[in-house]
Coordinates of C-alpha atoms in Angstrom, one line a residue:
M1 CA -123.0 -52.8 -51.1
D2 CA -124.4 -49.5 -52.6
L3 CA -121.2 -47.4 -52.4
D4 CA -120.6 -44.5 -54.7
W5 CA -117.2 -45.2 -55.9
P6 CA -114.9 -42.1 -56.8
W7 CA -114.1 -41.8 -60.4
Q8 CA -110.5 -42.3 -59.6
Y9 CA -111.5 -46.1 -58.5
D10 CA -111.7 -46.9 -62.2
F11 CA -108.2 -45.1 -62.8
P12 CA -105.2 -47.6 -62.6
P13 CA -103.0 -44.9 -61.1
F14 CA -105.0 -44.6 -58.2
F15 CA -103.9 -48.0 -57.0
T16 CA -100.1 -47.0 -57.0
I17 CA -99.1 -44.3 -54.1
Q18 CA -98.0 -41.2 -56.2
P19 CA -94.5 -39.8 -55.9
N20 CA -95.7 -36.4 -56.4
E21 CA -96.4 -35.2 -52.7
T22 CA -99.0 -32.7 -53.8
T23 CA -100.9 -35.6 -55.8
R24 CA -100.2 -38.0 -53.3
K25 CA -101.9 -35.9 -50.7
T26 CA -104.7 -35.5 -52.8
Q27 CA -104.8 -39.4 -53.6
L28 CA -104.7 -40.1 -49.8
A29 CA -107.6 -38.0 -49.0
V30 CA -109.8 -39.6 -51.5
W31 CA -108.6 -43.1 -50.5
C32 CA -109.2 -42.0 -46.6
K33 CA -113.0 -40.6 -47.6
L34 CA -113.3 -44.0 -49.4
V35 CA -112.3 -46.4 -46.6
L36 CA -114.6 -44.4 -44.0
K37 CA -117.6 -44.6 -46.4
Y38 CA -116.8 -48.4 -47.0
Q39 CA -116.5 -49.3 -43.2
K40 CA -119.6 -47.3 -42.3
L41 CA -121.9 -49.0 -45.0
S42 CA -120.5 -52.4 -44.0
K43 CA -120.7 -51.3 -40.5
K44 CA -117.3 -52.9 -39.6
Y45 CA -114.9 -51.1 -36.9
V46 CA -112.1 -53.3 -37.4
L47 CA -109.8 -53.5 -40.8
D48 CA -107.6 -56.3 -41.1
I49 CA -105.3 -55.7 -43.6
N50 CA -104.5 -59.4 -44.6
E51 CA -108.2 -60.0 -44.9
V52 CA -109.2 -56.9 -46.9
M53 CA -106.4 -57.0 -49.3
E54 CA -108.8 -58.9 -51.7
T55 CA -112.2 -56.9 -51.2
P56 CA -113.5 -54.4 -53.5
L57 CA -112.2 -51.5 -51.3
F58 CA -108.7 -52.1 -52.2
S59 CA -108.9 -54.2 -55.2
N60 CA -110.5 -53.2 -58.6
K61 CA -111.0 -56.5 -60.6
K62 CA -112.6 -54.4 -63.4
I63 CA -109.2 -52.8 -64.1
N64 CA -107.1 -55.6 -62.5
R65 CA -105.3 -53.3 -60.0
S66 CA -104.9 -53.6 -56.3
L67 CA -103.5 -51.3 -53.6
S68 CA -100.1 -52.5 -52.1
T69 CA -99.9 -53.4 -48.4
E70 CA -97.8 -50.5 -48.1
G71 CA -100.2 -48.3 -49.8
I72 CA -103.0 -49.4 -47.4
L73 CA -100.6 -48.7 -44.1
M74 CA -99.9 -45.2 -45.7
V75 CA -103.8 -44.6 -46.0
L76 CA -104.3 -46.0 -42.7
E77 CA -101.5 -43.8 -41.2
A78 CA -103.4 -41.0 -42.9
L79 CA -106.4 -41.6 -41.2
M80 CA -104.9 -42.0 -37.8
T81 CA -103.3 -38.2 -38.0
T82 CA -107.1 -37.2 -38.4
G83 CA -108.3 -39.4 -35.5
N84 CA -110.3 -41.9 -37.7
A85 CA -108.3 -44.8 -37.3
E86 CA -105.8 -46.5 -34.8
P87 CA -103.7 -49.8 -34.6
S88 CA -105.3 -52.2 -32.6
D89 CA -101.8 -54.6 -32.3
K90 CA -98.3 -54.0 -32.5
A91 CA -97.9 -55.6 -35.8
R92 CA -100.3 -52.7 -37.2
S93 CA -102.0 -55.7 -39.2
R94 CA -105.5 -54.6 -37.3
W95 CA -106.9 -51.2 -37.2
Y96 CA -109.9 -49.5 -35.5
I97 CA -111.7 -47.6 -38.2
Y98 CA -113.7 -44.2 -36.7
W99 CA -115.9 -42.9 -39.1
H100 CA -116.9 -40.9 -36.5
K101 CA -114.0 -40.0 -34.4
I102 CA -114.2 -41.2 -30.5
D103 CA -115.3 -37.6 -29.2
E104 CA -118.2 -37.7 -31.8
W105 CA -119.2 -41.1 -30.9
A106 CA -119.3 -40.2 -27.4
D107 CA -121.6 -37.0 -28.2
I108 CA -123.8 -39.3 -30.4
I109 CA -124.2 -41.8 -27.4
Y110 CA -124.7 -39.4 -24.7
S111 CA -127.3 -37.5 -26.7
W112 CA -129.1 -40.9 -27.1
A113 CA -129.0 -41.4 -23.4
Q114 CA -130.5 -38.0 -22.9
D115 CA -133.2 -38.3 -25.3
K116 CA -134.1 -41.7 -23.9
G117 CA -134.1 -40.6 -20.3
Q118 CA -131.1 -42.9 -19.5
I119 CA -129.3 -40.4 -17.5
D120 CA -128.3 -41.7 -13.9
N121 CA -129.6 -45.2 -15.2
V122 CA -127.3 -48.2 -15.9
C123 CA -127.1 -49.4 -19.3
T124 CA -125.3 -52.6 -20.4
L125 CA -122.9 -52.6 -23.3
Y126 CA -125.4 -55.3 -24.9
E127 CA -128.3 -53.0 -24.6
L128 CA -126.4 -50.2 -26.2
Q129 CA -124.8 -52.5 -29.0
T130 CA -128.6 -53.8 -29.9
S131 CA -130.2 -50.6 -29.4
T132 CA -132.5 -50.4 -32.5
N133 CA -132.4 -47.2 -35.0
T134 CA -129.1 -45.8 -33.8
E135 CA -125.8 -45.4 -35.7
F136 CA -123.9 -47.3 -32.8
N137 CA -126.0 -50.5 -33.1
G138 CA -123.4 -53.2 -33.8
M139 CA -120.8 -51.3 -32.5
Q140 CA -117.7 -53.4 -31.8
H141 CA -117.0 -54.0 -28.1
E142 CA -113.6 -52.3 -27.8
V143 CA -114.6 -49.4 -29.8
L144 CA -117.9 -49.1 -27.3
I145 CA -115.6 -49.2 -24.3
K146 CA -113.0 -46.6 -25.8
V147 CA -116.1 -44.2 -26.4
L148 CA -117.5 -44.8 -22.7
K149 CA -114.1 -44.4 -21.3
N150 CA -114.2 -40.9 -23.2
L151 CA -117.3 -39.9 -21.6
E152 CA -116.2 -40.9 -18.2
K153 CA -113.0 -38.9 -18.6
R154 CA -115.4 -35.9 -19.6
G155 CA -117.4 -36.8 -16.2
C156 CA -120.5 -37.7 -18.4
A157 CA -120.7 -41.4 -17.6
E158 CA -119.3 -44.1 -15.1
L159 CA -118.2 -47.6 -16.3
V160 CA -119.8 -50.1 -14.1
T161 CA -118.4 -53.8 -13.6
G162 CA -119.7 -56.8 -12.1
D163 CA -118.9 -60.4 -12.5
D164 CA -120.3 -61.2 -15.7
F165 CA -121.5 -57.7 -16.6
I166 CA -120.1 -54.6 -18.0
G167 CA -122.2 -51.5 -18.0
V168 CA -122.4 -47.7 -18.1
K169 CA -124.3 -45.2 -15.9
F170 CA -124.8 -42.2 -17.8
L171 CA -124.4 -38.9 -15.5
D172 CA -126.4 -35.7 -15.6
R173 CA -123.9 -33.2 -17.1
V174 CA -125.4 -29.7 -18.4
D175 CA -121.9 -28.6 -19.8
V176 CA -121.6 -31.2 -22.2

């Protein structure tokens, strides 16, 4: 993965949540930015704490340092306050990560529908997930549903379900 790691990534104290509030805020901001970049580059919408502990995201083998589970949770909770993450289970071990907030994803998909002449047409979720040259290509099913429900709440789309079919009809809204 071709990620620009922040300079702090090679600084051992970065992997220990700092007790000073000002320092910790700065540290968490860097961690949040790093998590969003990492997830975006790897096109992953879900972060499983148990699986990610040993990945380069939270473990720098070069300096033999890893962020603790508690530290990872603090980062994810900071992302949650900005609308960039939310737990997907009650145990808070799996998290949805949104490098674009749900509202932003909704705008991106609605703009795509307008540009592609999909207003008043029904698209399957599969069509959306496999649309080439789009940032939402490969979007995880649950995240896509959240985005489409956001559009539905705004009056820009209507979810359509059938026997083995989930789709979306994009509605013409000039005030979006």
